[in-house]
Amino acid sequence: MTVGMCASGLGAGYGGFQVIADLELAVDPGSITAIIGANGAGKTTLLNGLAGLLPRTGTVSIGERMLKPSDALAAVRAGLALVPEGRRLFPKMTVIENLELGGWLLPRHERARRVDWVLEMFPRLSERRDQLAGTMSGGEQQMLAIGRALAGRPRVLMLDEPSLGLAPRMVDELLSLVARIRDEGITILLVEQNVAKALAIADHAYVIERGRMVAAGPAATVLTSDLVQAAYLGVA
Amino acid sequence: MMRAYAPVAVAGVAAALLPGLGSPYVLSLTLTCLMYVALATSWSMFSGATGYISFGTAAFFGLGAYVCAWTLDWLPWPVVILGGAALAAAFAAGTGGMILHLRGTYFAVLTFGLAELVRHAMTYGEKQYAGTVGRMLTEVPSDLVVYYTVLALAVAAVAIAVAVRRSRFGLALAGIGADEQRAETLGVPTRRIKIAGFTLAAAVAGGIGAAMAVRWTYIEPLAVFNPFIGLQTVLIAMIGGAGSIAGPVVAAILFSLIAEYLRLQFPYAYMIALGLLLILSMLYLPNGLAGLWRRAGRVNR
């Protein structure tokens, strides 16, 4: 079942230092919602707060289900998966082992089916199933990080800077994959520095500056807004 | 894959045939080897995989030994061994719940303190309730029974380590070692997995403690909670390569033999030589003997 995610009055930070405050966020079921903003705007803090990796205030829900703050295990059980910045794979495990751990919460027979599904979705991973994750190229590692999150059959997938450090062609391939994942009925929250490319595949977008939302709307509208044109695309 | 376990299997068969061939001295030396095979292998199964370095083996070993001292007169031998394993496991499960959220040096130091704490608690408890600190073991099983018990425990420890490594549980332990937070955000119940691994390793140490207790005939806290047992277990696993299965087995055998040789040849410089050996292996064998073996394999190809 396709579900969305809602956050209200969201605040989060590190050790008493508030990075984001009072954010309102609505991610429609089966859509790609992009979060854009400069370095240090609080995008990663937002994702980590939602994922239960940081203490937060406010309410967060996945479909009908409310999430407890600071409980990463409860968040993943509710169907919220995070592909963190820098991928954070298990480098000394094989592709298959990474995927197996990704599918931890599924019953055995379902896990095997789901891993097969991921390998079908990412043929490059299928070719390298017994290779150690740490020895793959950056693009393949990013695919594995996304595949590992998908192996747990999430309902909402959060991606933190998936294109970081990848060659332009790889970025295009990766973002088209993100669009395909949405078409499978998985709701996506995408944090991306590559504003033009992110907005090209997104349905909705939020602009965040110094921890606060400054603009929101359909991706096409946000893309053509003066704010984004001037601040992120360098169009005067 | 199977080739990697072949030397371990050969060592096991040799150990099983030994009592018919070797002298009592050889048998006693092999017993020490087997004890450290079991301790280092089970230690590596948890600490090697997760990076939670435990110096607490002496606590579990000592608890097992005391179960033996308390129950040997009135319980059958296999039950004594299982009882030692069970008490150590129960203790590990209880304390693991309290200390396994600490990482790195904090965890290591705490486990070291744990072994000392148990030793002093045992001394106090025995004085208070039994009016004595040490206990005499009078009717002990034959050397052969003890030998085969410890051999069985060593084989069981290796079999557990192999089974764990191939299981989902082993994958989760390795995931915790690589990136614990990431494992948790994939849904791995890291706390429960850590407690289970810590408990399993402790059960083996407790069983070994119960079996080896009868070798002393006089059990007292200083002997069975000797921190050197925990330290030596960690050293052997590190020298062998805590990430492998064959590494700690080979290292346990080599280390016990070298330690015995040094003790006989250089009774005064023996500890110094062992210390140097440790420093050298840490400096030049970061992945232990197993790493050296793998490197040699690559060069040959």
Coordinates of C-alpha atoms in Angstrom, one line a residue:
Chain A
M1 CA 0.0 0.0 0.0
T2 CA 1.3 3.4 -1.0
V3 CA 1.5 5.8 1.9
G4 CA 2.8 9.3 2.5
M5 CA 4.7 11.0 5.3
C6 CA 3.7 14.0 7.4
A7 CA 5.7 16.1 9.8
S8 CA 4.5 18.9 11.9
G9 CA 6.3 21.4 14.2
L10 CA 9.5 19.5 13.5
G11 CA 12.7 20.6 15.3
A12 CA 16.0 18.8 15.6
G13 CA 19.6 19.4 16.4
Y14 CA 22.8 18.3 18.0
G15 CA 23.4 18.3 21.8
G16 CA 21.1 21.3 22.5
F17 CA 22.0 23.2 19.4
Q18 CA 18.8 23.5 17.3
V19 CA 19.5 23.1 13.6
I20 CA 16.0 23.0 12.2
A21 CA 12.9 24.4 13.8
D22 CA 9.2 24.3 13.3
L23 CA 9.2 22.6 10.0
E24 CA 5.9 21.5 8.3
L25 CA 6.4 18.7 5.7
A26 CA 3.9 16.7 3.7
V27 CA 5.1 14.0 1.3
D28 CA 2.3 12.7 -0.9
P29 CA 1.9 9.0 -1.3
G30 CA 3.8 7.7 -4.3
S31 CA 5.5 11.0 -5.1
I32 CA 9.0 12.3 -5.1
T33 CA 9.4 15.2 -2.9
A34 CA 12.7 17.1 -3.1
I35 CA 14.3 19.1 -0.4
I36 CA 16.8 21.6 -1.6
G37 CA 19.0 24.1 0.2
A38 CA 22.6 25.2 0.6
N39 CA 25.2 23.4 2.6
G40 CA 24.5 23.6 6.3
A41 CA 20.8 24.5 5.8
G42 CA 19.8 21.5 7.9
K43 CA 18.7 18.9 5.2
T44 CA 20.7 16.0 6.7
T45 CA 19.6 16.9 10.2
L46 CA 16.0 16.8 8.9
L47 CA 16.4 13.3 7.5
N48 CA 18.2 12.0 10.6
G49 CA 15.5 13.5 12.8
L50 CA 12.8 11.8 10.8
A51 CA 14.7 8.5 10.8
G52 CA 15.0 8.5 14.6
L53 CA 18.7 9.0 14.6
L54 CA 18.6 12.4 16.3
P55 CA 16.4 13.6 19.1
R56 CA 13.6 15.7 17.7
T57 CA 10.4 17.6 18.6
G58 CA 7.1 17.7 16.8
T59 CA 5.1 14.9 15.3
V60 CA 5.9 12.6 12.4
S61 CA 3.6 10.0 10.8
I62 CA 3.9 7.4 8.1
G63 CA 0.4 6.8 6.7
E64 CA -1.7 6.5 9.8
R65 CA 1.2 5.5 12.1
M66 CA 2.8 8.0 14.4
L67 CA 6.6 7.6 14.9
K68 CA 8.2 7.8 18.3
P69 CA 11.1 10.3 18.4
S70 CA 14.7 8.9 18.7
D71 CA 13.7 5.4 17.9
A72 CA 15.4 4.3 14.7
L73 CA 14.2 0.7 15.0
A74 CA 10.6 1.8 15.3
A75 CA 11.0 4.1 12.3
V76 CA 12.3 1.3 10.0
R77 CA 9.6 -1.0 11.3
A78 CA 7.0 1.6 10.3
G79 CA 8.4 1.4 6.8
L80 CA 10.8 4.4 6.7
A81 CA 14.2 3.8 5.2
L82 CA 17.1 6.1 5.0
V83 CA 20.0 5.9 2.5
P84 CA 22.5 8.1 4.3
E85 CA 25.0 10.5 2.8
G86 CA 28.2 8.7 2.1
R87 CA 26.3 5.5 1.6
R88 CA 27.7 3.7 4.7
L89 CA 27.7 0.2 3.2
F90 CA 29.3 -2.7 5.0
P91 CA 32.4 -2.6 2.9
K92 CA 33.8 -6.1 3.8
M93 CA 30.5 -7.8 3.0
T94 CA 29.4 -9.0 -0.4
V95 CA 26.6 -7.4 -2.3
I96 CA 24.3 -10.2 -1.4
E97 CA 25.2 -10.0 2.3
N98 CA 24.5 -6.2 2.3
L99 CA 21.1 -6.9 0.8
E100 CA 20.4 -9.7 3.2
L101 CA 21.0 -7.4 6.1
G102 CA 18.8 -4.8 4.4
G103 CA 15.9 -7.3 4.4
W104 CA 16.4 -8.2 8.0
L105 CA 12.8 -7.5 9.0
L106 CA 11.2 -9.6 6.3
P107 CA 10.4 -13.3 6.9
R108 CA 12.9 -15.6 5.2
H109 CA 11.0 -16.6 2.0
E110 CA 9.9 -13.1 1.4
R111 CA 13.4 -11.8 2.0
A112 CA 14.8 -14.0 -0.7
R113 CA 12.1 -12.9 -3.1
R114 CA 12.7 -9.3 -2.3
V115 CA 16.5 -9.6 -2.8
D116 CA 15.8 -11.1 -6.2
W117 CA 13.5 -8.1 -7.0
V118 CA 16.3 -5.7 -6.0
L119 CA 18.8 -7.5 -8.2
E120 CA 16.4 -7.4 -11.1
M121 CA 15.9 -3.7 -10.6
F122 CA 19.7 -3.2 -10.5
P123 CA 21.3 -5.5 -13.1
R124 CA 24.7 -4.1 -12.3
L125 CA 24.4 -5.4 -8.7
S126 CA 23.3 -8.8 -10.0
E127 CA 26.5 -9.1 -12.0
R128 CA 28.5 -8.4 -8.8
R129 CA 26.5 -10.3 -6.3
D130 CA 29.6 -11.9 -4.7
Q131 CA 31.9 -8.9 -4.9
L132 CA 32.9 -7.1 -1.7
A133 CA 30.9 -3.8 -1.4
G134 CA 34.0 -1.8 -0.6
T135 CA 35.7 -2.7 -3.9
M136 CA 32.9 -1.4 -6.2
S137 CA 32.8 1.9 -8.0
G138 CA 31.1 4.9 -6.4
G139 CA 28.0 4.6 -8.6
E140 CA 27.7 0.9 -7.9
Q141 CA 28.1 1.5 -4.2
Q142 CA 25.3 4.1 -4.3
M143 CA 23.1 1.6 -6.1
L144 CA 23.8 -1.0 -3.5
A145 CA 23.0 1.5 -0.7
I146 CA 19.6 2.2 -2.3
G147 CA 19.1 -1.5 -3.1
R148 CA 19.9 -2.4 0.5
A149 CA 17.3 0.1 1.7
L150 CA 14.8 -1.3 -0.8
A151 CA 15.5 -4.9 0.4
G152 CA 13.6 -4.0 3.6
R153 CA 10.5 -3.3 1.5
P154 CA 10.1 0.3 2.8
R155 CA 7.1 2.4 2.2
V156 CA 8.9 5.7 2.4
L157 CA 12.5 6.0 1.1
M158 CA 14.7 8.9 2.1
L159 CA 17.8 9.6 0.0
D160 CA 20.5 11.9 1.3
E161 CA 22.6 13.3 -1.6
P162 CA 22.7 10.2 -3.7
S163 CA 24.5 11.9 -6.6
L164 CA 27.4 13.2 -4.4
G165 CA 30.7 12.5 -6.0
L166 CA 29.4 10.7 -9.0
A167 CA 30.1 11.3 -12.7
P168 CA 27.3 13.2 -14.5
R169 CA 26.3 10.2 -16.6
M170 CA 26.0 8.1 -13.4
V171 CA 23.9 10.9 -11.8
D172 CA 21.4 10.7 -14.7
E173 CA 21.2 6.9 -14.5
L174 CA 20.8 7.0 -10.7
L175 CA 18.0 9.7 -10.8
S176 CA 16.1 7.8 -13.5
L177 CA 16.3 4.8 -11.1
V178 CA 14.8 6.9 -8.4
A179 CA 11.9 7.8 -10.7
R180 CA 11.4 4.1 -11.4
I181 CA 11.4 3.3 -7.6
R182 CA 8.6 5.9 -7.2
D183 CA 6.7 4.2 -10.1
E184 CA 6.8 1.0 -8.0
G185 CA 4.7 2.8 -5.4
I186 CA 7.4 3.8 -3.0
T187 CA 7.2 7.3 -1.6
I188 CA 10.4 9.2 -1.9
L189 CA 12.0 12.1 0.0
L190 CA 15.0 13.3 -1.9
V191 CA 17.7 15.6 -0.6
E192 CA 19.9 16.7 -3.4
Q193 CA 22.5 19.3 -4.2
N194 CA 22.0 18.9 -7.9
V195 CA 18.9 21.2 -7.9
A196 CA 18.0 21.2 -11.6
K197 CA 18.3 17.4 -12.0
A198 CA 16.4 16.8 -8.7
L199 CA 13.6 19.1 -9.6
A200 CA 13.3 17.5 -13.0
I201 CA 12.2 14.2 -11.5
A202 CA 10.5 15.5 -8.4
D203 CA 6.7 16.1 -8.0
H204 CA 7.0 18.5 -5.1
A205 CA 9.8 20.5 -3.6
Y206 CA 10.7 22.4 -0.4
V207 CA 13.4 24.9 -0.1
I208 CA 15.1 25.1 3.3
E209 CA 17.4 27.8 4.5
R210 CA 19.1 28.0 7.9
G211 CA 16.8 25.3 9.3
R212 CA 13.5 26.9 8.1
M213 CA 11.3 26.3 5.1
V214 CA 11.3 29.3 2.8
A215 CA 9.4 28.0 -0.2
A216 CA 7.3 25.0 -1.2
G217 CA 5.2 23.9 -4.1
P218 CA 5.0 21.7 -7.2
A219 CA 8.6 21.0 -8.4
A220 CA 8.0 22.9 -11.7
T221 CA 6.9 26.0 -9.9
V222 CA 9.7 25.9 -7.4
L223 CA 12.2 25.4 -10.3
T224 CA 11.1 28.5 -12.0
S225 CA 10.7 30.6 -8.9
D226 CA 13.0 33.6 -8.6
L227 CA 14.4 32.4 -5.3
V228 CA 15.6 29.1 -6.7
Q229 CA 16.7 30.6 -10.0
A230 CA 18.9 33.2 -8.3
A231 CA 20.2 31.2 -5.3
Y232 CA 20.7 27.7 -6.6
L233 CA 20.9 27.9 -10.4
G234 CA 22.9 31.1 -10.6
V235 CA 20.4 32.8 -12.9
A236 CA 20.4 36.5 -12.1
Chain B
M1 CA 35.9 -22.6 1.9
M2 CA 36.3 -26.2 3.1
R3 CA 40.1 -26.0 2.6
A4 CA 40.3 -23.2 5.2
Y5 CA 38.9 -25.6 7.9
A6 CA 41.0 -28.6 6.9
P7 CA 43.9 -27.8 9.2
V8 CA 41.4 -27.3 12.1
A9 CA 39.8 -30.7 11.4
V10 CA 43.2 -32.4 11.2
A11 CA 44.1 -30.8 14.6
G12 CA 40.9 -32.1 16.0
V13 CA 41.4 -35.7 14.9
A14 CA 45.0 -35.6 16.1
A15 CA 43.8 -34.4 19.5
A16 CA 41.2 -37.1 19.7
L17 CA 43.8 -39.9 19.0
L18 CA 46.4 -38.4 21.3
P19 CA 45.6 -40.1 24.6
G20 CA 46.5 -43.5 23.2
L21 CA 49.9 -42.2 22.0
G22 CA 51.2 -39.3 24.1
S23 CA 52.8 -39.1 27.5
P24 CA 50.9 -37.5 30.4
Y25 CA 53.0 -34.4 29.9
V26 CA 52.0 -34.1 26.2
L27 CA 48.4 -34.7 27.2
S28 CA 48.5 -31.9 29.8
L29 CA 50.1 -29.5 27.3
T30 CA 47.4 -30.4 24.7
L31 CA 44.7 -29.8 27.3
T32 CA 46.0 -26.2 27.7
C33 CA 46.0 -25.8 24.0
L34 CA 42.4 -27.1 23.7
M35 CA 41.3 -24.8 26.5
Y36 CA 42.6 -21.7 24.7
V37 CA 41.2 -23.0 21.3
A38 CA 37.8 -23.0 22.9
L39 CA 38.2 -19.6 24.7
A40 CA 39.8 -17.8 21.8
T41 CA 37.4 -19.2 19.2
S42 CA 34.3 -18.3 21.2
W43 CA 35.8 -14.9 22.0
S44 CA 36.4 -14.2 18.3
M45 CA 32.9 -15.2 17.4
F46 CA 31.6 -12.3 19.4
S47 CA 34.3 -9.7 20.0
G48 CA 36.2 -10.3 16.8
A49 CA 33.0 -9.8 14.7
T50 CA 31.5 -6.9 16.6
G51 CA 34.7 -5.1 17.8
Y52 CA 33.4 -5.2 21.4
I53 CA 36.7 -6.2 23.0
S54 CA 35.9 -8.1 26.2
F55 CA 38.5 -8.8 28.9
G56 CA 35.8 -10.5 30.9
T57 CA 36.5 -14.1 29.9
A58 CA 38.1 -14.8 33.4
A59 CA 34.8 -13.9 35.0
F60 CA 32.9 -16.5 33.0
F61 CA 35.7 -19.1 33.4
G62 CA 35.8 -18.6 37.1
L63 CA 32.0 -18.8 37.5
G64 CA 32.1 -22.1 35.7
A65 CA 34.9 -23.3 37.9
Y66 CA 32.9 -22.4 41.0
V67 CA 29.8 -24.3 39.7
C68 CA 32.1 -27.3 39.5
A69 CA 33.4 -26.8 43.0
W70 CA 29.9 -26.5 44.4
T71 CA 28.2 -29.3 42.5
L72 CA 30.9 -31.9 41.6
D73 CA 30.1 -34.1 44.6
W74 CA 26.4 -34.5 43.9
L75 CA 25.7 -34.0 40.2
P76 CA 26.8 -36.0 37.2
W77 CA 29.8 -34.7 35.3
P78 CA 28.0 -33.5 32.1
V79 CA 25.4 -31.7 34.3
V80 CA 28.3 -29.9 36.1
I81 CA 29.7 -28.7 32.8
L82 CA 26.3 -27.6 31.5
G83 CA 25.7 -25.9 34.9
G84 CA 29.0 -24.0 34.6
A85 CA 28.0 -22.9 31.0
A86 CA 24.5 -21.9 32.2
L87 CA 25.6 -19.8 35.2
A88 CA 28.2 -17.9 33.0
A89 CA 25.6 -17.4 30.3
A90 CA 23.1 -16.1 32.7
F91 CA 25.6 -13.7 34.2
A92 CA 26.7 -12.5 30.8
A93 CA 23.1 -12.0 29.7
G94 CA 22.3 -9.9 32.8
T95 CA 25.5 -7.8 32.8
G96 CA 25.5 -7.6 28.9
G97 CA 22.2 -5.8 29.1
M98 CA 23.8 -3.2 31.3
I99 CA 27.1 -2.7 29.6
L100 CA 26.7 -3.4 25.9
H101 CA 25.6 0.1 25.1
L102 CA 29.2 1.2 25.8
R103 CA 31.7 1.1 23.0
G104 CA 35.4 0.9 22.4
T105 CA 37.7 1.4 25.4
Y106 CA 34.8 2.0 27.8
F107 CA 33.5 -1.5 27.2
A108 CA 36.9 -3.1 27.3
V109 CA 37.8 -1.4 30.6
L110 CA 34.4 -2.3 32.1
T111 CA 34.7 -6.0 31.2
F112 CA 38.1 -6.0 32.9
G113 CA 36.6 -4.5 36.0
L114 CA 33.7 -7.0 35.8
A115 CA 36.1 -9.9 36.1
E116 CA 37.7 -8.3 39.2
L117 CA 34.3 -7.5 40.7
V118 CA 33.2 -11.1 40.4
R119 CA 36.4 -12.3 41.9
H120 CA 36.0 -10.0 45.0
A121 CA 32.3 -10.8 45.3
M122 CA 33.0 -14.5 45.2
T123 CA 35.7 -14.1 47.9
Y124 CA 33.3 -12.2 50.1
G125 CA 30.4 -14.5 49.4
E126 CA 32.4 -17.6 50.2
K127 CA 33.8 -16.2 53.4
Q128 CA 30.4 -15.0 54.5
Y129 CA 28.4 -18.1 53.8
A130 CA 30.8 -21.0 53.5
G131 CA 33.3 -19.7 56.0
T132 CA 36.1 -20.5 53.6
V133 CA 37.7 -18.9 50.5
G134 CA 39.0 -22.0 48.8
R135 CA 37.3 -25.3 48.1
M136 CA 38.9 -28.7 47.9
L137 CA 37.9 -31.0 45.1
T138 CA 38.3 -34.6 46.3
E139 CA 36.5 -37.0 44.0
V140 CA 37.5 -35.8 40.5
P141 CA 37.0 -37.5 37.1
S142 CA 39.9 -39.2 35.5
D143 CA 42.4 -37.2 33.3
L144 CA 41.0 -38.9 30.3
V145 CA 37.4 -37.8 31.0
V146 CA 38.6 -34.2 31.5
Y147 CA 40.6 -34.3 28.4
Y148 CA 37.8 -35.5 26.2
T149 CA 35.4 -33.0 27.8
V150 CA 37.7 -30.1 27.0
L151 CA 38.2 -31.5 23.5
A152 CA 34.4 -31.8 23.0
L153 CA 34.0 -28.2 24.2
A154 CA 36.8 -27.0 21.8
V155 CA 35.1 -28.8 18.9
A156 CA 31.8 -27.3 19.9
A157 CA 33.3 -23.8 20.1
V158 CA 34.7 -24.1 16.6
A159 CA 31.4 -25.7 15.3
I160 CA 29.4 -22.8 16.9
A161 CA 31.8 -20.2 15.4
V162 CA 31.4 -21.8 11.9
A163 CA 27.6 -22.0 12.2
V164 CA 27.3 -18.5 13.5
R165 CA 29.5 -17.1 10.7
R166 CA 27.2 -18.7 8.1
S167 CA 24.0 -17.6 9.7
R168 CA 21.9 -14.4 9.7
F169 CA 22.9 -13.9 13.3
G170 CA 26.6 -13.9 12.3
L171 CA 25.8 -11.4 9.5
A172 CA 24.2 -9.2 12.1
L173 CA 27.2 -9.4 14.4
A174 CA 29.5 -8.4 11.5
G175 CA 27.1 -5.6 10.6
I176 CA 27.3 -4.3 14.2
G177 CA 31.1 -4.4 13.9
A178 CA 31.2 -2.6 10.6
D179 CA 28.6 0.1 11.4
E180 CA 26.3 -0.4 14.3
Q181 CA 24.0 2.6 13.7
R182 CA 23.5 1.6 10.1
A183 CA 22.7 -2.0 11.1
E184 CA 20.1 -0.6 13.5
T185 CA 18.5 1.6 10.9
L186 CA 18.1 -1.5 8.7
G187 CA 16.0 -3.1 11.5
V188 CA 18.6 -5.3 13.1
P189 CA 17.8 -5.4 16.9
T190 CA 21.4 -4.6 17.7
R191 CA 21.0 -4.7 21.5
R192 CA 19.5 -8.2 21.5
I193 CA 22.0 -9.5 19.0
K194 CA 24.9 -8.2 21.1
I195 CA 23.6 -9.7 24.3
A196 CA 23.0 -13.1 22.5
G197 CA 26.6 -13.1 21.1
F198 CA 28.1 -12.1 24.4
T199 CA 26.1 -14.8 26.2
L200 CA 27.0 -17.5 23.8
A201 CA 30.7 -16.8 24.1
A202 CA 30.4 -16.7 27.9
A203 CA 28.6 -20.1 27.9
V204 CA 31.7 -21.7 26.3
A205 CA 34.0 -20.0 28.8
G206 CA 31.8 -21.2 31.7
G207 CA 31.8 -24.8 30.4
I208 CA 35.6 -24.7 30.0
G209 CA 36.0 -23.2 33.5
A210 CA 33.9 -26.0 35.0
A211 CA 35.9 -28.7 33.1
M212 CA 39.3 -27.2 33.9
A213 CA 38.5 -26.6 37.6
V214 CA 39.2 -30.3 38.5
R215 CA 42.8 -29.8 37.4
W216 CA 43.5 -27.5 40.3
T217 CA 42.0 -29.7 43.1
Y218 CA 42.0 -26.6 45.3
I219 CA 39.7 -23.9 43.9
E220 CA 40.2 -20.3 45.1
P221 CA 39.2 -17.0 43.5
L222 CA 42.7 -15.8 42.7
A223 CA 43.4 -18.9 40.6
V224 CA 40.1 -19.2 38.7
F225 CA 39.4 -15.5 38.2
N226 CA 43.0 -14.9 37.2
P227 CA 42.8 -11.9 34.8
F228 CA 45.6 -13.5 32.8
I229 CA 43.1 -15.9 31.4
G230 CA 41.0 -13.1 29.9
L231 CA 44.1 -11.3 28.7
Q232 CA 45.7 -14.4 27.1
T233 CA 42.4 -15.2 25.4
V234 CA 42.4 -11.7 23.8
L235 CA 46.1 -12.0 22.9
I236 CA 45.6 -15.3 21.2
A237 CA 42.6 -14.2 19.2
M238 CA 44.4 -11.0 18.1
I239 CA 47.6 -12.9 17.2
G240 CA 45.6 -15.4 15.2
G241 CA 43.3 -12.9 13.6
A242 CA 40.0 -12.4 15.4
G243 CA 38.2 -12.1 12.1
S244 CA 38.9 -15.7 11.0
I245 CA 38.1 -19.1 12.4
A246 CA 41.3 -21.0 11.8
G247 CA 43.5 -18.1 13.0
P248 CA 42.6 -18.2 16.7
V249 CA 42.8 -22.1 16.6
V250 CA 46.3 -22.1 15.2
A251 CA 47.3 -19.2 17.5
A252 CA 46.0 -21.0 20.6
I253 CA 48.1 -24.0 19.8
L254 CA 51.2 -22.1 18.9
F255 CA 50.9 -19.7 21.8
S256 CA 50.4 -22.4 24.4
L257 CA 53.4 -24.3 23.1
I258 CA 55.6 -21.2 22.9
A259 CA 54.5 -20.1 26.3
E260 CA 55.3 -23.5 27.7
Y261 CA 58.7 -23.6 26.0
L262 CA 59.6 -20.1 27.3
R263 CA 58.4 -20.9 30.8
L264 CA 60.7 -24.0 30.9
Q265 CA 63.7 -22.4 29.2
F266 CA 63.6 -18.9 30.6
P267 CA 61.5 -19.0 33.8
Y268 CA 62.4 -15.4 34.6
A269 CA 62.3 -13.7 31.2
Y270 CA 59.2 -15.7 30.1
M271 CA 56.6 -12.9 30.6
I272 CA 58.9 -10.4 29.0
A273 CA 59.3 -12.6 25.9
L274 CA 55.5 -13.1 25.7
G275 CA 55.0 -9.3 25.9
L276 CA 57.5 -8.7 23.2
L277 CA 55.8 -11.3 21.0
L278 CA 52.5 -9.5 21.5
I279 CA 54.0 -6.1 20.6
L280 CA 55.7 -7.5 17.5
S281 CA 52.5 -9.3 16.3
M282 CA 50.4 -6.1 16.8
L283 CA 52.9 -4.0 14.9
Y284 CA 53.6 -6.4 12.0
L285 CA 50.5 -8.6 11.8
P286 CA 47.5 -6.3 12.1
N287 CA 45.2 -9.0 10.8
G288 CA 47.0 -11.7 12.7
L289 CA 48.3 -15.0 11.4
A290 CA 45.2 -15.3 9.3
G291 CA 46.1 -12.1 7.5
L292 CA 49.6 -13.3 6.9
W293 CA 48.3 -16.5 5.5
R294 CA 46.0 -14.7 3.1
R295 CA 48.8 -12.3 2.0
A296 CA 51.0 -15.3 1.3
G297 CA 48.2 -16.9 -0.7
R298 CA 47.9 -13.8 -2.9
V299 CA 51.7 -13.6 -3.4
N300 CA 51.8 -17.2 -4.5
R301 CA 49.0 -16.7 -7.0

